[in-house]
mmCIF file of C-alpha atoms in Angstrom:
data_model
loop_
_atom_site.group_PDB
_atom_site.id
_atom_site.type_symbol
_atom_site.label_atom_id
_atom_site.label_comp_id
_atom_site.label_asym_id
_atom_site.label_seq_id
_atom_site.Cartn_x
_atom_site.Cartn_y
_atom_site.Cartn_z
ATOM 1 C CA MET A 204 88.037 284.914 36.349
ATOM 2 C CA ASN A 205 84.213 286.323 36.393
ATOM 3 C CA LEU A 206 83.557 284.474 33.766
ATOM 4 C CA ILE A 207 84.521 281.451 35.145
ATOM 5 C CA HIS A 208 82.681 281.761 38.351
ATOM 6 C CA LYS A 209 79.714 282.522 36.454
ATOM 7 C CA ASN A 210 80.103 279.252 34.169
ATOM 8 C CA PHE A 211 80.628 277.438 37.757
ATOM 9 C CA ARG A 212 77.527 278.463 39.101
ATOM 10 C CA LYS A 213 76.067 277.493 36.406
ATOM 11 C CA PHE A 214 77.195 274.648 36.248
ATOM 12 C CA CYS A 215 76.809 273.810 40.690
ATOM 13 C CA LEU A 216 72.896 275.207 39.045
ATOM 14 C CA ARG A 217 71.808 272.734 36.771
ATOM 15 C CA LEU A 218 73.514 270.008 38.820
ATOM 16 C CA HIS A 219 71.735 270.731 42.220
ATOM 17 C CA LEU A 220 68.533 270.762 40.381
ATOM 18 C CA TRP A 221 68.600 267.764 38.391
ATOM 19 C CA LEU A 222 70.525 265.510 41.431
ATOM 20 C CA GLY A 223 67.437 267.635 43.722
ATOM 21 C CA LEU A 224 64.690 266.065 41.678
ATOM 22 C CA LEU A 225 66.569 262.768 40.843
ATOM 23 C CA SER A 226 66.727 261.665 44.405
ATOM 24 C CA GLY A 227 63.673 263.760 46.212
ATOM 25 C CA ILE A 228 61.282 261.007 46.538
ATOM 26 C CA VAL A 229 64.128 258.602 49.114
ATOM 27 C CA VAL A 230 65.932 261.990 50.714
ATOM 28 C CA PHE A 231 62.163 262.435 51.389
ATOM 29 C CA ILE A 232 61.049 259.254 52.640
ATOM 30 C CA VAL A 233 64.976 258.919 54.831
ATOM 31 C CA CYS A 234 64.529 262.323 56.318
ATOM 32 C CA ILE A 235 60.414 261.962 56.933
ATOM 33 C CA THR A 236 60.892 258.257 59.383
ATOM 34 C CA GLY A 237 63.748 259.842 60.737
ATOM 35 C CA CYS A 238 62.132 262.586 62.278
ATOM 36 C CA LEU A 239 59.506 260.171 63.468
ATOM 37 C CA TYR A 240 62.196 258.102 65.186
ATOM 38 C CA ALA A 241 64.448 260.467 66.803
ATOM 39 C CA PHE A 242 61.923 260.552 69.942
ATOM 40 C CA LYS A 243 61.550 256.587 70.057
ATOM 41 C CA ASP A 244 62.821 256.504 73.345
ATOM 42 C CA GLU A 245 60.586 259.609 75.474
ATOM 43 C CA ILE A 246 57.729 258.273 73.676
ATOM 44 C CA ASN A 247 57.606 254.927 74.855
ATOM 45 C CA ASP A 248 58.533 256.261 77.888
ATOM 46 C CA ALA A 249 55.861 258.523 77.789
ATOM 47 C CA THR A 250 53.127 255.701 76.916
ATOM 48 C CA GLN A 251 54.130 252.432 78.096
ATOM 49 C CA PRO A 252 53.717 253.196 81.215
ATOM 50 C CA TRP A 253 54.693 249.286 82.752
ATOM 51 C CA ARG A 254 58.420 250.294 81.160
ATOM 52 C CA PHE A 255 59.005 251.945 85.018
ATOM 53 C CA VAL A 256 58.221 250.612 88.499
ATOM 54 C CA SER A 257 58.410 252.456 92.162
ATOM 55 C CA PRO A 258 61.561 252.038 94.423
ATOM 56 C CA LYS A 259 62.044 250.060 97.126
ATOM 57 C CA PRO A 260 63.994 249.475 100.073
ATOM 58 C CA SER A 261 64.961 245.843 99.665
ATOM 59 C CA PRO A 262 67.082 244.622 97.690
ATOM 60 C CA LEU A 263 66.376 243.431 93.578
ATOM 61 C CA LEU A 264 65.290 240.284 92.240
ATOM 62 C CA MET A 265 68.595 237.664 91.611
ATOM 63 C CA PRO A 266 68.004 237.041 87.705
ATOM 64 C CA GLU A 267 67.700 233.846 88.184
ATOM 65 C CA GLU A 268 64.300 234.255 90.598
ATOM 66 C CA ILE A 269 63.303 236.615 87.301
ATOM 67 C CA LEU A 270 63.568 234.168 85.021
ATOM 68 C CA LYS A 271 62.150 231.470 86.513
ATOM 69 C CA VAL A 272 58.642 234.532 86.835
ATOM 70 C CA ALA A 273 59.562 234.576 82.957
ATOM 71 C CA ASN A 274 59.822 231.479 81.933
ATOM 72 C CA ASN A 275 55.804 230.235 84.008
ATOM 73 C CA HIS A 276 54.634 233.370 82.656
ATOM 74 C CA THR A 277 55.364 232.692 79.067
ATOM 75 C CA GLY A 278 55.416 229.097 79.334
ATOM 76 C CA LYS A 279 59.008 228.889 77.437
ATOM 77 C CA ASN A 280 62.638 227.872 78.489
ATOM 78 C CA THR A 281 64.286 229.327 76.407
ATOM 79 C CA PRO A 282 64.933 233.857 77.337
ATOM 80 C CA THR A 283 67.287 234.885 74.674
ATOM 81 C CA ALA A 284 67.893 238.305 76.774
ATOM 82 C CA ILE A 285 67.050 239.851 80.083
ATOM 83 C CA THR A 286 67.605 243.593 80.881
ATOM 84 C CA TYR A 287 68.212 245.617 84.094
ATOM 85 C CA GLY A 288 68.033 249.189 84.398
ATOM 86 C CA GLU A 289 68.217 252.231 86.921
ATOM 87 C CA THR A 290 66.688 251.496 90.092
ATOM 88 C CA THR A 291 62.770 252.660 88.821
ATOM 89 C CA ASP A 292 63.062 250.890 85.750
ATOM 90 C CA ALA A 293 61.422 247.135 85.701
ATOM 91 C CA VAL A 294 63.139 244.046 84.379
ATOM 92 C CA PHE A 295 62.664 242.766 81.254
ATOM 93 C CA VAL A 296 62.948 239.463 79.626
ATOM 94 C CA ASP A 297 63.044 238.742 76.111
ATOM 95 C CA TYR A 298 62.170 235.525 74.128
ATOM 96 C CA MET A 299 63.163 236.194 70.080
ATOM 97 C CA ASP A 300 62.218 233.851 68.139
ATOM 98 C CA PHE A 301 61.395 235.182 64.379
ATOM 99 C CA LYS A 302 59.363 231.405 63.375
ATOM 100 C CA THR A 303 57.371 231.367 65.683
ATOM 101 C CA THR A 304 55.546 234.361 68.379
ATOM 102 C CA SER A 305 58.438 236.534 70.483
ATOM 103 C CA TYR A 306 57.369 237.794 73.972
ATOM 104 C CA THR A 307 59.293 240.470 75.992
ATOM 105 C CA VAL A 308 57.666 240.498 79.684
ATOM 106 C CA PHE A 309 58.054 243.462 82.278
ATOM 107 C CA ILE A 310 59.036 242.142 85.163
ATOM 108 C CA ASN A 311 58.687 244.286 89.061
ATOM 109 C CA PRO A 312 62.117 243.189 90.147
ATOM 110 C CA TYR A 313 61.301 244.284 94.114
ATOM 111 C CA THR A 314 58.266 241.708 93.929
ATOM 112 C CA GLY A 315 58.423 239.793 90.912
ATOM 113 C CA LYS A 316 54.839 240.604 89.818
ATOM 114 C CA VAL A 317 54.560 239.895 86.412
ATOM 115 C CA ILE A 318 53.410 243.882 85.257
ATOM 116 C CA HIS A 319 52.959 243.854 81.372
ATOM 117 C CA SER A 320 53.473 241.407 78.402
ATOM 118 C CA VAL A 321 54.232 242.161 74.616
ATOM 119 C CA CYS A 322 53.540 239.252 72.133
ATOM 120 C CA LYS A 323 54.706 239.279 68.391
ATOM 121 C CA GLU A 324 53.378 237.245 66.062
ATOM 122 C CA PRO A 325 56.542 236.121 62.575
ATOM 123 C CA GLY A 326 56.817 239.347 60.897
ATOM 124 C CA GLU A 327 54.642 241.195 62.980
ATOM 125 C CA THR A 328 55.972 244.769 64.058
ATOM 126 C CA ASP A 329 55.481 247.684 66.272
ATOM 127 C CA PHE A 330 55.050 251.665 64.061
ATOM 128 C CA PHE A 331 59.398 252.255 65.094
ATOM 129 C CA SER A 332 60.742 249.696 63.566
ATOM 130 C CA PHE A 333 57.885 249.997 60.415
ATOM 131 C CA ILE A 334 60.187 253.512 60.581
ATOM 132 C CA LEU A 335 63.218 252.721 61.229
ATOM 133 C CA LYS A 336 62.359 249.772 58.131
ATOM 134 C CA GLY A 337 61.525 252.171 55.620
ATOM 135 C CA HIS A 338 64.597 254.910 57.260
ATOM 136 C CA ARG A 339 67.005 251.934 56.686
ATOM 137 C CA THR A 340 65.769 249.967 53.788
ATOM 138 C CA LEU A 341 62.640 251.898 52.522
ATOM 139 C CA TRP A 342 60.730 248.890 53.420
ATOM 140 C CA ILE A 343 62.705 247.270 50.018
ATOM 141 C CA PRO A 344 63.259 243.577 51.074
ATOM 142 C CA GLY A 345 67.214 243.167 50.726
ATOM 143 C CA LYS A 346 70.279 244.831 49.820
ATOM 144 C CA ALA A 347 68.164 246.949 47.160
ATOM 145 C CA GLY A 348 66.449 249.009 49.162
ATOM 146 C CA LYS A 349 69.641 250.088 51.881
ATOM 147 C CA LEU A 350 72.086 250.201 48.554
ATOM 148 C CA MET A 351 69.399 252.791 46.901
ATOM 149 C CA ILE A 352 69.623 254.808 50.298
ATOM 150 C CA GLY A 353 73.106 254.528 50.286
ATOM 151 C CA TYR A 354 73.384 255.781 46.337
ATOM 152 C CA ASN A 355 70.793 259.203 47.055
ATOM 153 C CA VAL A 356 72.273 260.110 50.351
ATOM 154 C CA VAL A 357 75.300 260.577 48.593
ATOM 155 C CA ILE A 358 73.303 262.227 45.377
ATOM 156 C CA PHE A 359 72.241 264.175 48.218
ATOM 157 C CA VAL A 360 75.666 264.870 49.649
ATOM 158 C CA ILE A 361 76.208 266.745 46.294
ATOM 159 C CA THR A 362 73.086 268.576 46.303
ATOM 160 C CA LEU A 363 74.012 269.493 49.685
ATOM 161 C CA ILE A 364 77.288 270.686 48.366
ATOM 162 C CA THR A 365 75.774 272.852 45.096
ATOM 163 C CA GLY A 366 73.567 273.925 47.431
ATOM 164 C CA LEU A 367 76.061 275.339 49.826
ATOM 165 C CA VAL A 368 78.126 277.093 46.817
ATOM 166 C CA LEU A 369 74.242 279.021 45.492
ATOM 167 C CA TRP A 370 73.825 280.340 48.617
ATOM 168 C CA TYR A 371 77.106 282.259 49.326
ATOM 169 C CA PRO A 372 76.900 285.274 47.791
ATOM 170 C CA ARG A 373 80.031 286.827 45.742
ATOM 171 C CA LYS A 374 79.340 289.760 48.050
ATOM 172 C CA TRP A 375 78.818 290.184 51.500
ATOM 173 C CA ASN A 376 76.767 292.803 52.984
ATOM 174 C CA LYS A 377 74.399 293.822 54.906
ATOM 175 C CA LYS A 378 71.768 292.663 51.825
ATOM 176 C CA THR A 379 73.042 289.672 50.831
ATOM 177 C CA ALA A 380 73.942 288.968 54.702
ATOM 178 C CA LEU A 381 69.487 289.709 55.154
ATOM 179 C CA ARG A 382 68.513 287.245 52.034
ATOM 180 C CA ASN A 383 70.681 284.519 53.609
ATOM 181 C CA PHE A 384 69.751 284.054 56.987
ATOM 182 C CA THR A 385 66.453 285.990 56.903
ATOM 183 C CA LEU A 386 63.081 284.688 56.743
ATOM 184 C CA LYS A 387 60.107 286.993 54.905
ATOM 185 C CA ILE A 388 57.338 285.044 56.043
ATOM 186 C CA ASN A 389 54.530 288.078 55.008
ATOM 187 C CA SER A 390 56.429 287.572 51.612
ATOM 188 C CA PRO A 391 54.130 286.090 48.051
ATOM 189 C CA PHE A 392 53.944 282.277 48.065
ATOM 190 C CA ALA A 393 56.734 282.424 45.285
ATOM 191 C CA ARG A 394 59.374 283.702 47.926
ATOM 192 C CA LEU A 395 58.168 282.548 50.898
ATOM 193 C CA ASN A 396 58.800 279.193 49.262
ATOM 194 C CA TYR A 397 62.431 280.231 48.174
ATOM 195 C CA ASP A 398 63.552 281.831 50.964
ATOM 196 C CA LEU A 399 61.827 278.166 52.905
ATOM 197 C CA HIS A 400 64.594 276.586 50.520
ATOM 198 C CA ASN A 401 67.199 278.428 50.526
ATOM 199 C CA VAL A 402 67.467 280.104 54.098
ATOM 200 C CA LEU A 403 66.812 276.736 56.355
ATOM 201 C CA GLY A 404 68.561 274.851 53.811
ATOM 202 C CA GLY A 405 72.000 277.026 54.424
ATOM 203 C CA TYR A 406 70.246 276.803 58.239
ATOM 204 C CA ALA A 407 70.704 272.742 58.011
ATOM 205 C CA ALA A 408 73.128 272.630 55.557
ATOM 206 C CA ILE A 409 75.688 270.962 57.878
ATOM 207 C CA VAL A 410 74.152 269.065 60.072
ATOM 208 C CA LEU A 411 72.787 267.446 57.117
ATOM 209 C CA PHE A 412 76.090 267.225 55.909
ATOM 210 C CA VAL A 413 76.721 264.597 59.234
ATOM 211 C CA LEU A 414 73.950 262.927 59.071
ATOM 212 C CA SER A 415 74.378 261.458 55.540
ATOM 213 C CA ALA A 416 77.860 261.330 56.177
ATOM 214 C CA THR A 417 77.259 258.844 59.777
ATOM 215 C CA GLY A 418 74.236 257.296 57.265
ATOM 216 C CA LEU A 419 76.664 256.111 54.764
ATOM 217 C CA VAL A 420 78.784 254.422 57.403
ATOM 218 C CA TRP A 421 75.966 251.654 57.292
ATOM 219 C CA SER A 422 75.211 252.115 53.888
ATOM 220 C CA PHE A 423 78.591 250.878 52.240
ATOM 221 C CA ASN A 424 81.336 248.868 53.423
ATOM 222 C CA TRP A 425 83.855 250.857 51.546
ATOM 223 C CA PHE A 426 82.607 253.921 53.401
ATOM 224 C CA SER A 427 82.761 252.616 56.859
ATOM 225 C CA LYS A 428 86.727 250.926 56.352
ATOM 226 C CA ALA A 429 87.690 253.957 54.959
ATOM 227 C CA THR A 430 86.101 256.447 57.878
ATOM 228 C CA TYR A 431 87.856 254.135 59.808
ATOM 229 C CA TYR A 432 91.417 254.319 58.086
ATOM 230 C CA ILE A 433 91.530 257.677 58.199
ATOM 231 C CA THR A 434 90.612 258.350 62.047
ATOM 232 C CA SER A 435 92.807 255.674 62.915
ATOM 233 C CA GLY A 436 95.643 256.673 60.759
ATOM 234 C CA GLY A 437 96.019 254.045 58.671
ATOM 235 C CA LYS A 438 94.298 250.986 60.779
ATOM 236 C CA GLU A 439 92.574 248.051 59.294
ATOM 237 C CA LEU A 440 88.637 247.901 60.571
ATOM 238 C CA LYS A 441 88.670 244.133 62.148
ATOM 239 C CA PRO A 442 85.210 242.590 62.231
ATOM 240 C CA TYR A 443 82.940 242.244 65.089
ATOM 241 C CA VAL A 444 84.099 239.034 66.135
ATOM 242 C CA LEU A 445 81.988 237.492 69.228
ATOM 243 C CA PRO A 446 84.291 234.546 70.904
ATOM 244 C CA GLN A 447 82.985 231.492 71.936
ATOM 245 C CA SER A 448 82.264 228.621 75.292
ATOM 246 C CA ASP A 449 84.857 226.095 75.896
ATOM 247 C CA THR A 450 82.803 223.114 75.238
ATOM 248 C CA LEU A 451 85.297 221.118 76.256
ATOM 249 C CA HIS A 452 83.370 222.374 80.238
ATOM 250 C CA ILE A 453 79.503 221.213 78.978
ATOM 251 C CA GLU A 454 79.486 218.601 81.157
ATOM 252 C CA ALA A 455 79.622 220.885 84.250
ATOM 253 C CA GLY A 456 77.012 222.439 83.374
ATOM 254 C CA LYS A 457 75.797 226.355 82.715
ATOM 255 C CA ALA A 458 77.283 229.054 85.230
ATOM 256 C CA SER A 459 75.311 230.910 87.788
ATOM 257 C CA LEU A 460 73.724 233.726 86.017
ATOM 258 C CA ASN A 461 73.231 235.585 89.926
ATOM 259 C CA VAL A 462 77.045 235.303 90.340
ATOM 260 C CA LEU A 463 78.082 237.022 87.482
ATOM 261 C CA PHE A 464 75.385 239.597 87.187
ATOM 262 C CA LYS A 465 76.666 240.628 91.559
ATOM 263 C CA LYS A 466 80.366 240.375 90.240
ATOM 264 C CA LEU A 467 79.424 243.467 87.601
ATOM 265 C CA LYS A 468 77.398 245.616 89.464
ATOM 266 C CA GLU A 469 79.842 245.561 92.618
ATOM 267 C CA GLU A 470 82.779 246.691 89.500
ATOM 268 C CA SER A 471 79.876 249.238 88.002
ATOM 269 C CA PRO A 472 77.502 250.201 90.614
ATOM 270 C CA ASN A 473 76.310 253.005 89.027
ATOM 271 C CA ALA A 474 75.738 251.816 85.794
ATOM 272 C CA ALA A 475 72.274 252.140 83.821
ATOM 273 C CA THR A 476 71.359 249.353 82.520
ATOM 274 C CA PHE A 477 73.018 246.161 82.539
ATOM 275 C CA TYR A 478 71.920 243.939 79.216
ATOM 276 C CA PHE A 479 72.484 239.805 78.488
ATOM 277 C CA ALA A 480 72.178 238.647 75.374
ATOM 278 C CA LEU A 481 71.838 234.859 76.872
ATOM 279 C CA PRO A 482 73.732 231.736 74.527
ATOM 280 C CA GLN A 483 70.759 229.566 72.763
ATOM 281 C CA LYS A 484 73.614 227.395 71.596
ATOM 282 C CA LYS A 485 76.078 224.969 73.429
ATOM 283 C CA GLU A 486 79.271 227.212 72.264
ATOM 284 C CA GLU A 487 77.991 230.704 72.563
ATOM 285 C CA VAL A 488 79.179 232.480 75.356
ATOM 286 C CA ILE A 489 76.939 235.337 77.750
ATOM 287 C CA ARG A 490 77.080 238.380 75.869
ATOM 288 C CA VAL A 491 76.756 241.607 78.384
ATOM 289 C CA SER A 492 76.812 245.549 77.833
ATOM 290 C CA VAL A 493 77.246 247.519 80.655
ATOM 291 C CA VAL A 494 76.103 250.967 79.718
ATOM 292 C CA HIS A 495 77.212 253.161 81.787
ATOM 293 C CA GLU A 496 74.716 256.106 80.580
ATOM 294 C CA ARG A 497 70.841 256.204 80.315
ATOM 295 C CA GLY A 498 70.494 255.305 76.094
ATOM 296 C CA SER A 499 73.919 255.903 74.975
ATOM 297 C CA TYR A 500 75.376 253.365 72.565
ATOM 298 C CA TYR A 501 78.735 254.858 72.684
ATOM 299 C CA LYS A 502 79.476 254.288 76.732
ATOM 300 C CA THR A 503 78.744 250.837 76.574
ATOM 301 C CA ASP A 504 81.012 248.001 77.914
ATOM 302 C CA ASN A 505 80.622 244.760 76.123
ATOM 303 C CA LEU A 506 81.679 242.264 77.479
ATOM 304 C CA PHE A 507 81.628 238.127 77.144
ATOM 305 C CA PHE A 508 81.548 235.104 79.013
ATOM 306 C CA ASP A 509 82.304 231.645 78.753
ATOM 307 C CA GLN A 510 78.583 229.886 79.630
ATOM 308 C CA TYR A 511 80.338 227.372 81.765
ATOM 309 C CA THR A 512 83.401 229.015 83.963
ATOM 310 C CA LEU A 513 82.042 232.869 83.182
ATOM 311 C CA ALA A 514 85.738 233.158 82.494
ATOM 312 C CA PRO A 515 85.633 236.628 80.776
ATOM 313 C CA LEU A 516 86.699 236.130 76.612
ATOM 314 C CA GLN A 517 87.639 239.080 74.038
ATOM 315 C CA GLY A 518 86.149 239.498 71.222
ATOM 316 C CA SER A 519 87.115 241.581 68.145
ATOM 317 C CA GLY A 520 86.027 244.980 66.626
ATOM 318 C CA ALA A 521 85.138 248.408 67.195
ATOM 319 C CA TYR A 522 82.766 247.298 69.793
ATOM 320 C CA ALA A 523 85.079 244.835 71.881
ATOM 321 C CA GLY A 524 85.326 245.550 75.330
ATOM 322 C CA LYS A 525 85.487 248.817 77.676
ATOM 323 C CA TYR A 526 84.760 252.134 76.080
ATOM 324 C CA THR A 527 87.107 253.225 78.490
ATOM 325 C CA GLU A 528 89.970 251.296 77.182
ATOM 326 C CA ALA A 529 88.950 251.320 73.108
ATOM 327 C CA SER A 530 91.105 253.194 71.257
ATOM 328 C CA LEU A 531 90.129 256.664 69.414
ATOM 329 C CA ALA A 532 88.631 255.484 66.524
ATOM 330 C CA ASP A 533 86.761 253.417 68.246
ATOM 331 C CA LYS A 534 85.606 255.658 69.718
ATOM 332 C CA LEU A 535 84.223 257.642 66.814
ATOM 333 C CA ARG A 536 82.784 254.208 65.530
ATOM 334 C CA ARG A 537 80.806 253.293 68.774
ATOM 335 C CA MET A 538 79.529 257.183 68.368
ATOM 336 C CA ASN A 539 78.735 256.923 65.004
ATOM 337 C CA LEU A 540 74.941 256.085 66.030
ATOM 338 C CA GLU A 541 74.482 259.431 68.324
ATOM 339 C CA ILE A 542 76.018 261.696 66.606
ATOM 340 C CA HIS A 543 73.166 260.214 63.166
ATOM 341 C CA ASP A 544 70.751 260.451 65.799
ATOM 342 C CA GLY A 545 71.748 263.660 68.200
ATOM 343 C CA ARG A 546 71.896 261.744 71.225
ATOM 344 C CA ILE A 547 75.090 262.132 71.514
ATOM 345 C CA LEU A 548 73.939 265.931 72.603
ATOM 346 C CA GLY A 549 71.255 265.017 74.886
ATOM 347 C CA ILE A 550 67.809 266.239 74.394
ATOM 348 C CA PHE A 551 69.372 269.174 72.433
ATOM 349 C CA GLY A 552 70.990 267.319 70.173
ATOM 350 C CA LYS A 553 67.591 265.018 69.765
ATOM 351 C CA ILE A 554 65.628 269.074 68.987
ATOM 352 C CA ILE A 555 68.682 269.405 66.157
ATOM 353 C CA VAL A 556 68.477 266.075 64.767
ATOM 354 C CA PHE A 557 64.720 266.533 64.473
ATOM 355 C CA VAL A 558 64.249 270.066 63.505
ATOM 356 C CA CYS A 559 67.155 269.511 60.806
ATOM 357 C CA ALA A 560 65.677 266.255 59.402
ATOM 358 C CA LEU A 561 62.480 268.406 59.031
ATOM 359 C CA ILE A 562 64.010 271.089 56.645
ATOM 360 C CA GLY A 563 66.131 268.212 54.822
ATOM 361 C CA ALA A 564 62.430 266.580 54.030
ATOM 362 C CA SER A 565 60.861 269.784 52.796
ATOM 363 C CA LEU A 566 64.144 270.168 50.455
ATOM 364 C CA PRO A 567 62.720 268.452 47.807
ATOM 365 C CA VAL A 568 58.984 269.535 48.411
ATOM 366 C CA THR A 569 60.202 273.649 47.884
ATOM 367 C CA GLY A 570 62.806 273.025 45.575
ATOM 368 C CA PHE A 571 59.983 271.385 43.338
ATOM 369 C CA ILE A 572 58.648 274.308 43.534
ATOM 370 C CA ILE A 573 61.142 276.489 42.953
ATOM 371 C CA TRP A 574 61.496 273.910 39.235
ATOM 372 C CA PHE A 575 57.942 274.201 38.722
ATOM 373 C CA LYS A 576 57.092 277.791 38.389
ATOM 374 C CA LYS A 577 59.913 278.269 36.377
ATOM 375 C CA LYS A 578 59.139 275.122 33.996
ATOM 376 C CA ARG A 579 55.141 276.607 33.987
ATOM 377 C CA ASN A 580 56.661 280.590 33.473
ATOM 378 C CA HIS A 581 58.996 279.556 30.815
ATOM 379 C CA SER A 582 56.020 278.264 28.687
ATOM 380 C CA LEU A 583 53.418 281.144 29.321
ATOM 381 C CA HIS A 584 56.574 282.979 27.869
ATOM 382 C CA LEU A 585 56.458 280.980 25.161
ATOM 383 C CA ARG A 586 53.688 281.039 23.762
ATOM 384 C CA LYS A 587 52.650 284.834 24.156
ATOM 385 C CA SER A 588 55.785 284.995 22.073
#
């Protein structure tokens, strides 16, 4: 029995070593970009004061008035979205266009004054968009980068499992507990590097496993469907499909966005955000996201309305409809992003994800150093003998 156990650990050691070397560079990039992206919202709020206004007792300007201001400012008449936030937030209007210049105009919702506008040329990106692209695709166009990340994350999961096997001591006592849970800062470099890999890796392994699993939901369609199948008790994941407006009413013209905004405000007076994706084609709907908790993707109602009659329409998929009416499997799917970036636990969760992702980025580095030093020492020993 001891021989089987010993051989199994040797097998895990070899698997851990070579899979770690194989996936190390990609794992480092994915983890370090995850770290940089973790506090995007907080950094943007701190560095972009135009996102905020001083609240006033006067009523908010209605969407159609805001859109007129934005259209006059940009010289465009095809806004793609308008977003209302909380009482201290500026309203912003998007003009997203992948062929020409895109604009985002920030407007004081009490006075109608344009506070700031951001324009982007086709292909132009900001810092966090660049980081997110690296996190998702390694900056490689097409599906190749996404697949590379997916397969390397699968390898990383196996590396984590074999690492836990090696980390778990054969006998639990005070000595092994201190060795596996204590980081000796004053140790020689080789020992400190080993502890950084072994001890910190042990602490972060479970969180890294969760981050990997939630990330794989976007990497592989089969994994996404399998996860939903398991969590739903055998149901199939329906695709996210938007309904269509009834074009028989096209002659009546577009319905009033003000009426829809007022109606939604009355239904959800405490909502943090109202996001309106505006139709660009005659058959498209008004897509509304009513966010009930600031920054949450999970506690969001994704609603659809006919652009001519404002009749509520039914979409399909895990993200469609009110979050309170979603099934358990749909709620878990909606939570996936918030679990992945830690915001499900607020700022504390983001800190945990940041620290564990940073440890995850260090593992290929410390692991390579351990392997390189052992290889060099072995070579020196052979030369001396």
